[in-house]
Coordinates of N, CA and C in Angstrom, one line a residue:
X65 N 9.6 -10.4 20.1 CA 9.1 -11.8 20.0 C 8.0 -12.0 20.9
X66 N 7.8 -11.4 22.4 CA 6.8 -11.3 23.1 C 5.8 -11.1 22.9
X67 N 5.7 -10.2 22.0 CA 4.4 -9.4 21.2 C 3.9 -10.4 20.3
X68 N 4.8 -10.9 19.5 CA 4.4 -11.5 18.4 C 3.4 -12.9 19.3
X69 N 4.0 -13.1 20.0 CA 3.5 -14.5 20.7 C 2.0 -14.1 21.2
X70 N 1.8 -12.6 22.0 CA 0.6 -12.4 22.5 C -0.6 -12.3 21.3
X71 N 0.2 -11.9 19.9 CA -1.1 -11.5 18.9 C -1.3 -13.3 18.6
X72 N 0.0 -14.1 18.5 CA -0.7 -15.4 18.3 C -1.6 -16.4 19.4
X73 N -1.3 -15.9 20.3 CA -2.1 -16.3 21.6 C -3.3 -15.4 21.6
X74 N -3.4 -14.7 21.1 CA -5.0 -14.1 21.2 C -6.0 -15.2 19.9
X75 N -5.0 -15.0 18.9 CA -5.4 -15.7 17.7 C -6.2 -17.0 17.8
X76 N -5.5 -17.6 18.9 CA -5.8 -19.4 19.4 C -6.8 -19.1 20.4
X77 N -7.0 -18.1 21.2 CA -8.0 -17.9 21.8 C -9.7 -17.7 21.5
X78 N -9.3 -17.0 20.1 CA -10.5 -16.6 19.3 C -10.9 -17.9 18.5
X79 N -9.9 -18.8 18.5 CA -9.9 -20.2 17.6 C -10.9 -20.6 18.3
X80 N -10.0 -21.1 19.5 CA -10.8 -21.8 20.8 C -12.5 -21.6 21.3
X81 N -12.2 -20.6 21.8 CA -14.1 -20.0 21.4 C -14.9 -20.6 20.2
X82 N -14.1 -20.1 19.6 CA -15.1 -20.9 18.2 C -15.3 -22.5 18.4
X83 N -14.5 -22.9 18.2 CA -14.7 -24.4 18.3 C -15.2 -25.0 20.0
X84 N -15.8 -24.4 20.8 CA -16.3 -24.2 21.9 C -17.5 -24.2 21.5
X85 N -17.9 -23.1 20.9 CA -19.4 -22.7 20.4 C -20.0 -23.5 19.7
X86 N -19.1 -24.4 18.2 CA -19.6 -25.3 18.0 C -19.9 -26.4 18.3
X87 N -19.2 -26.9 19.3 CA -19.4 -28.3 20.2 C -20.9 -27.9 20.8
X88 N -20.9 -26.6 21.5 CA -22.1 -26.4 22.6 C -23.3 -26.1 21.6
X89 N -23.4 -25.5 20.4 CA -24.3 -26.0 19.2 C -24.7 -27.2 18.7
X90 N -23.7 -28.0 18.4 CA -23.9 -29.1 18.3 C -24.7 -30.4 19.3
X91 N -24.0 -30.0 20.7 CA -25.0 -30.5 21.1 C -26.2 -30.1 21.5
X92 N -26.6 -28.9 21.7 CA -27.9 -28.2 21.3 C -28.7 -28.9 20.6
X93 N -28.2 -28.7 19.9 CA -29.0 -29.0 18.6 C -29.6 -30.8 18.1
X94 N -29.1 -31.6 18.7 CA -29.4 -32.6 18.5 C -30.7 -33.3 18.1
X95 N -31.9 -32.6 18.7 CA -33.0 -32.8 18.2 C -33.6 -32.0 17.5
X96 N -33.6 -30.9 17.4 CA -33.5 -30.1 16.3 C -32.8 -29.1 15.4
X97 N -33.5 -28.0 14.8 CA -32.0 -27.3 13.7 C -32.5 -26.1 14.0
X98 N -33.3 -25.5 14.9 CA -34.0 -24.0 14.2 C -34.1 -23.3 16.1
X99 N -33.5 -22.3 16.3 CA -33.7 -22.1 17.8 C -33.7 -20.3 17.7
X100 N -35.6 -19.9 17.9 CA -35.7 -18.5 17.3 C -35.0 -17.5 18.5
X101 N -34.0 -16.9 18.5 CA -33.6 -16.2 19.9 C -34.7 -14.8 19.9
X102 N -34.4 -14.0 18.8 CA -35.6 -12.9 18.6 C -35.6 -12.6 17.6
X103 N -36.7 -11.1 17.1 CA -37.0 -11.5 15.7 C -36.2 -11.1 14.4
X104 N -34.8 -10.7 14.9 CA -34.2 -11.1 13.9 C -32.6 -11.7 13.7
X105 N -33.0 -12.6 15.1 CA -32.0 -13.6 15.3 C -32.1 -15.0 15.6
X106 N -31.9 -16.3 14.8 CA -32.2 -17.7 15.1 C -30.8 -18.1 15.3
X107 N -30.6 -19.0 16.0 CA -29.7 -19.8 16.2 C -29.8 -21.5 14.9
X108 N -29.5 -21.9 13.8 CA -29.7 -22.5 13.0 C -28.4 -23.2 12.6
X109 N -28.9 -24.4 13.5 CA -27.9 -25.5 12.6 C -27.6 -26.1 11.5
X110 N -25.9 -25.6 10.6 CA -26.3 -26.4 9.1 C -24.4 -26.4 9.2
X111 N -24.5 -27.7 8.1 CA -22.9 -27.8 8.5 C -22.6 -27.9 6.8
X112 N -21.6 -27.1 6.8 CA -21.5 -26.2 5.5 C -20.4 -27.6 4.5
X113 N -21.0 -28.5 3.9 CA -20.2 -29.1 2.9 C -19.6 -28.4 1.8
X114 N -19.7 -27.6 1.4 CA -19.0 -26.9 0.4 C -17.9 -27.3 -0.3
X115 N -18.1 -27.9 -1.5 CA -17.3 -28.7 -1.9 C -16.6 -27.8 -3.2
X116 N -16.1 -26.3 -2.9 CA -15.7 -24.9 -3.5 C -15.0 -24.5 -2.9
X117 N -13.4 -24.0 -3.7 CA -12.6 -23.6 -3.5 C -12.2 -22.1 -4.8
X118 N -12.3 -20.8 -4.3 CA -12.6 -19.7 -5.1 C -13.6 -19.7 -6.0
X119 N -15.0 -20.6 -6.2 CA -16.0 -20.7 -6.5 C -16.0 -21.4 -7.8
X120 N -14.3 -22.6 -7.7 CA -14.6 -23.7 -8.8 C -14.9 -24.7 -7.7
X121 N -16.1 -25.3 -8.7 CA -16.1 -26.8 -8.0 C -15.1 -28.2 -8.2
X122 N -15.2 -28.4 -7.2 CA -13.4 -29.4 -7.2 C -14.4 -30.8 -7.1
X123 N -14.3 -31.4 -8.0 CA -14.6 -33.0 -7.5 C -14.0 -34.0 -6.5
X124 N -12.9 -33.8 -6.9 CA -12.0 -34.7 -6.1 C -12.0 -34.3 -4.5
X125 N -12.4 -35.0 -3.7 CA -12.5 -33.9 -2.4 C -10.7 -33.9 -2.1
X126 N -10.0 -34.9 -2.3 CA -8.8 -34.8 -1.6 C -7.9 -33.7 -2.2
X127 N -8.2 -33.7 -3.3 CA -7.3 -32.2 -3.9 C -7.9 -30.7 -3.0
X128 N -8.8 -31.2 -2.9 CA -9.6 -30.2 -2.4 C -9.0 -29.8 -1.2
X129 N -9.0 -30.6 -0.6 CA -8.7 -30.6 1.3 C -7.3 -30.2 1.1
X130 N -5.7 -30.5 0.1 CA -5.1 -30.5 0.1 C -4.4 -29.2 -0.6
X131 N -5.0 -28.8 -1.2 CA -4.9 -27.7 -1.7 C -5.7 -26.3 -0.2
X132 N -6.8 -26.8 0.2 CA -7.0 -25.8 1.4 C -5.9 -26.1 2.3
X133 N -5.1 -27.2 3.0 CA -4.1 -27.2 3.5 C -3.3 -26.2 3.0
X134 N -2.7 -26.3 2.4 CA -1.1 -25.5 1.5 C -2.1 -23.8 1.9
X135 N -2.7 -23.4 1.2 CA -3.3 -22.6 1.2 C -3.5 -21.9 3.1
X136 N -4.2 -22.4 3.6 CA -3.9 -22.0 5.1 C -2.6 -22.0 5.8
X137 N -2.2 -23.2 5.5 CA -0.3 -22.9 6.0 C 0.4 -21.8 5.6
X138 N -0.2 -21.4 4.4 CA 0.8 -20.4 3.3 C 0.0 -19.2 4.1
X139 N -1.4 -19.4 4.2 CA -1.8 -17.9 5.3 C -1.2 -17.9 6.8
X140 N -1.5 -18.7 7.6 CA -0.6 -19.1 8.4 C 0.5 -18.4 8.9
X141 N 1.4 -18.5 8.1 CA 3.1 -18.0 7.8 C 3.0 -16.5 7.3
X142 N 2.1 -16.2 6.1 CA 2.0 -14.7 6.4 C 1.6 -13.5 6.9
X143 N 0.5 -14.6 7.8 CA 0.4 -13.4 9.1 C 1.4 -13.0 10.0
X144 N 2.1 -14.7 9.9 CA 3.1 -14.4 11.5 C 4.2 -13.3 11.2
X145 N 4.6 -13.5 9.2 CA 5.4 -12.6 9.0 C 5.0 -11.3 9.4
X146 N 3.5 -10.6 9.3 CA 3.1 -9.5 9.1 C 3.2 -8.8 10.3
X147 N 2.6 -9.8 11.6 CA 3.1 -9.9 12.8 C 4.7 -9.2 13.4
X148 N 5.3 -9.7 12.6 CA 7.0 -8.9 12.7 C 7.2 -8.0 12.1
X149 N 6.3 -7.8 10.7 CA 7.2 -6.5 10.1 C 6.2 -5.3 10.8
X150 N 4.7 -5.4 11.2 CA 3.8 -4.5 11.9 C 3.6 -4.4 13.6
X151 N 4.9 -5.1 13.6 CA 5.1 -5.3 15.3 C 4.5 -4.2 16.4
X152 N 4.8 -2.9 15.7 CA 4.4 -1.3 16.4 C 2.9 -0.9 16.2
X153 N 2.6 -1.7 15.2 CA 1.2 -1.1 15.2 C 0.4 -1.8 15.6
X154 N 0.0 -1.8 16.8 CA -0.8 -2.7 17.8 C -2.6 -2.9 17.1
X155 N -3.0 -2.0 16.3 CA -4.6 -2.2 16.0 C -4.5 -3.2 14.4
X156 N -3.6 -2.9 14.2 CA -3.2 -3.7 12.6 C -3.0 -5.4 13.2
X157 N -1.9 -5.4 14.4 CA -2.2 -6.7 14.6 C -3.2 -7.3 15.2
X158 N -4.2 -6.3 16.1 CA -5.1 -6.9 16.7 C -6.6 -7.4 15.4
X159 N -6.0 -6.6 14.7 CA -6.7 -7.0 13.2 C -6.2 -8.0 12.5
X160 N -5.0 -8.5 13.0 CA -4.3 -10.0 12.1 C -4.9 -11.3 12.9
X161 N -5.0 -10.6 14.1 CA -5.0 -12.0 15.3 C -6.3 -11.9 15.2
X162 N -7.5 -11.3 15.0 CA -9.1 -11.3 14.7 C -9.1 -12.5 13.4
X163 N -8.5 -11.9 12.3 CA -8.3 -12.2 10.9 C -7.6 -14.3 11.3
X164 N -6.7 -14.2 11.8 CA -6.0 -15.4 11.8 C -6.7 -16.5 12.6
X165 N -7.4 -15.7 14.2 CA -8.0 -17.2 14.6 C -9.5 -17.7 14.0
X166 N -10.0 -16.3 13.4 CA -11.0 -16.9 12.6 C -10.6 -18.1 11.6
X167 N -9.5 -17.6 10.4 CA -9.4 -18.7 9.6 C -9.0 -20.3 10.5
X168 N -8.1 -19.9 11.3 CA -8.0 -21.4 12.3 C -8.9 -22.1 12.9
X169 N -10.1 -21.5 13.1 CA -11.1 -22.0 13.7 C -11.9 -22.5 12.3
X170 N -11.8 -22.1 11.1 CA -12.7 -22.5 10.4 C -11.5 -24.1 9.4
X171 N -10.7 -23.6 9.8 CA -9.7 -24.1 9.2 C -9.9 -26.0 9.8
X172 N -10.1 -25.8 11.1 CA -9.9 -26.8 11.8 C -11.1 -27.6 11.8
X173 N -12.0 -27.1 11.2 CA -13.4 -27.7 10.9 C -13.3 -28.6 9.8
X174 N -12.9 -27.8 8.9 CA -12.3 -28.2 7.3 C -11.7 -29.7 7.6
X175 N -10.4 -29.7 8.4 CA -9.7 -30.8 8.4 C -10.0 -32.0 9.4
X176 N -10.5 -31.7 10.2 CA -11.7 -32.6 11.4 C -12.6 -33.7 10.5
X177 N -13.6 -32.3 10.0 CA -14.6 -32.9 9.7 C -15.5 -32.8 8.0
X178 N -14.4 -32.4 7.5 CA -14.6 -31.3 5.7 C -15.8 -30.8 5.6
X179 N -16.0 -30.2 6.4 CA -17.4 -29.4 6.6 C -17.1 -28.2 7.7
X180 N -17.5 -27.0 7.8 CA -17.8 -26.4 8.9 C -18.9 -25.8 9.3
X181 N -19.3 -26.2 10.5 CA -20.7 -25.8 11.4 C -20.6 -24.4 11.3
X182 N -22.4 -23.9 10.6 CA -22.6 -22.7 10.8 C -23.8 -22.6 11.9
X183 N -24.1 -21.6 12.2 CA -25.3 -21.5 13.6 C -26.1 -19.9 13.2
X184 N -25.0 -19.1 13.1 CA -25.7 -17.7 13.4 C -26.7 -17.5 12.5
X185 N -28.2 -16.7 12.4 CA -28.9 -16.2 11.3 C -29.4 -15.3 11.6
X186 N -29.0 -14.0 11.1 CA -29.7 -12.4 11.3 C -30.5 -12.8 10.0
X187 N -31.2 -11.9 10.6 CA -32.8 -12.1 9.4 C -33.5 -10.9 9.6
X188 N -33.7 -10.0 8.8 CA -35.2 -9.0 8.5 C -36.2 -9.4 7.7
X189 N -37.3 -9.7 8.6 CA -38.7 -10.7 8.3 C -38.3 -11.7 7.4
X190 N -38.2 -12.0 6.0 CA -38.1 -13.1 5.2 C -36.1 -12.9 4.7
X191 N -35.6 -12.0 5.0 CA -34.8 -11.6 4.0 C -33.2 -11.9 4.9
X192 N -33.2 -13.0 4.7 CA -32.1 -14.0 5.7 C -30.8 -13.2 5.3
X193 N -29.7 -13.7 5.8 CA -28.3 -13.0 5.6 C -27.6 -14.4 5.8
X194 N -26.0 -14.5 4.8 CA -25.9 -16.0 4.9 C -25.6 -16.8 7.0
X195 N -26.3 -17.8 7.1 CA -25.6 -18.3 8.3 C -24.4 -18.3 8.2
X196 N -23.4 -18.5 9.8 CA -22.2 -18.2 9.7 C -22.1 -18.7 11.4
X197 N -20.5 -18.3 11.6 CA -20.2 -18.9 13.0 C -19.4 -17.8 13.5
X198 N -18.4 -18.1 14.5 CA -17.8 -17.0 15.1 C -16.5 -17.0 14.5
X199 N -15.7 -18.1 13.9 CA -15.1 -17.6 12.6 C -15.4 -16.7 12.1
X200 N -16.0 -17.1 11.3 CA -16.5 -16.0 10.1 C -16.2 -15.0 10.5
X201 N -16.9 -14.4 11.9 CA -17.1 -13.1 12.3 C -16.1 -12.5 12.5
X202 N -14.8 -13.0 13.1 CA -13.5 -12.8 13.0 C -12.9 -12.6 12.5
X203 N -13.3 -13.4 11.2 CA -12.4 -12.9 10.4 C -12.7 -11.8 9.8
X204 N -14.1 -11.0 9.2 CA -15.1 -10.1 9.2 C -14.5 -9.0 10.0
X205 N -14.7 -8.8 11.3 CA -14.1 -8.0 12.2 C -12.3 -7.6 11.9
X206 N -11.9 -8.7 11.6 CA -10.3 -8.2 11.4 C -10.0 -7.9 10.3
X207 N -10.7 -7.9 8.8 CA -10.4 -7.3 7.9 C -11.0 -6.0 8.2
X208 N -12.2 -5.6 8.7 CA -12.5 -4.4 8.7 C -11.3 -3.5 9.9
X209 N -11.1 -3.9 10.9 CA -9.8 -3.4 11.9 C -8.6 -3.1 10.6
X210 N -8.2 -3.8 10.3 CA -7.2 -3.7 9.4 C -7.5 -2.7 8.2
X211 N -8.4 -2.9 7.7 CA -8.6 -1.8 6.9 C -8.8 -0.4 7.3
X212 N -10.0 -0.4 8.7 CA -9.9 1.3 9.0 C -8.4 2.0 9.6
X213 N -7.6 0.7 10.3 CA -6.5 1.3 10.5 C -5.9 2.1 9.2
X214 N -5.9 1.0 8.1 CA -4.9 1.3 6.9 C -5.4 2.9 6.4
X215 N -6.5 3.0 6.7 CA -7.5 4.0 6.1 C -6.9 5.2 6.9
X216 N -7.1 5.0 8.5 CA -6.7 5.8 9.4 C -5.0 6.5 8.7
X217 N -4.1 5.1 8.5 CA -2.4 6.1 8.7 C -2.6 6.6 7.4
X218 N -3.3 6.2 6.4 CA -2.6 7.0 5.4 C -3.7 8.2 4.5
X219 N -4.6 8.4 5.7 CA -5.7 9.5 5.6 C -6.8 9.7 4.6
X220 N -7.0 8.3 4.4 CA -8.3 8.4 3.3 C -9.4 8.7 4.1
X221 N -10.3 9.0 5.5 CA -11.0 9.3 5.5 C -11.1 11.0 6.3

C-alpha cells in the first residue's frame, strides 16, 4: 500500500508542477502571447477550447464536460488498479504516475476552466509541432516508459 501511495504522490506532484507552470504563464503572459526563447523554441500562449471528445464534436458543452468527468474518474481508478496488480515493477509504474499526473493536470483545467492552457512550441523554421504544456509531456513520457518497459520484459527489441 506504501508504494502504491508513493506512485500516487509522485502523480500529484507532476499535477502540481503543471498547474504551477500555468499560473506562472499566465501571468507572463498578460500583455502578450508570443515569447521567442530560441530558434526552435517559443513560449506561446493559447488556451485550448476544444470542444472534441475522440474527434466528435459535442455541442452541448455540458455532456461534454460530463462525459470527460466519468471518463477520467474511470482512468483514475484504473491506474490505481494497475498500480496494485504492477506493484513490482517499479518503471511500469513510474510510467503510470508520468501517464496519470499528466491527465490530472490536464484534467483539472478541463473542469476549472473547460479549456486547457497550452505554452510550449518547438518549431523547425516555419514547420511548428502542436503547442502543448507539461501535461501533455507526461503523459507523452509515460506512455513511452510504459511501452519500452513492456517492449523490454517480453523482448521485442
Amino acid at each position: 500500500m506504501k508504494k502504491n501511495l508513493l506512485w500516487i504522490f509522485l502523480s500529484f506532484v507532476i499535477s502540481f508542477v503543471d498547474q504551477l507552470s500555468k499560473i506562472f504563464i499566465t501571468k507572463l503572459f498578460i500583455y502578450k502571447k508570443i515569447l521567442i526563447i530560441n530558434s526552435f523554441l517559443n513560449l506561446f500562449l493559447i488556451y485550448n477550447y476544444k470542444k472534441i471528445i475522440f474527434n466528435l464534436i459535442c455541442e452541448k458543452i455540458y455532456l461534454q464536460q460530463n462525459i470527460l468527468i466519468i471518463i477520467n474518474i474511470f482512468i483514475f481508478f484504473l491506474v490505481i488498479y494497475f498500480f496494485k496488480i504492477f506493484i513490482k515493477e517499479y518503471i511500469f509504474c513510474y510510467g503510470l504516475s508520468f501517464f496519470l499526473g499528466g491527465a490530472i493536470g490536464n484534467f483539472i483545467d478541463y473542469v476549472l476552466y473547460n479549456y486547457v492552457i497550452d505554452f510550449f512550441d518547438i518549431h523547425i523554421n516555419c514547420l511548428h509541432w502542436f503547442i502543448f504544456n507539461i501535461s501533455d509531456s507526461s503523459i507523452f513520457i509515460g506512455i513511452i516508459i510504459i511501452t519500452l518497459d513492456k517492449f523490454k520484459k517480453y523482448k521485442i527489441f
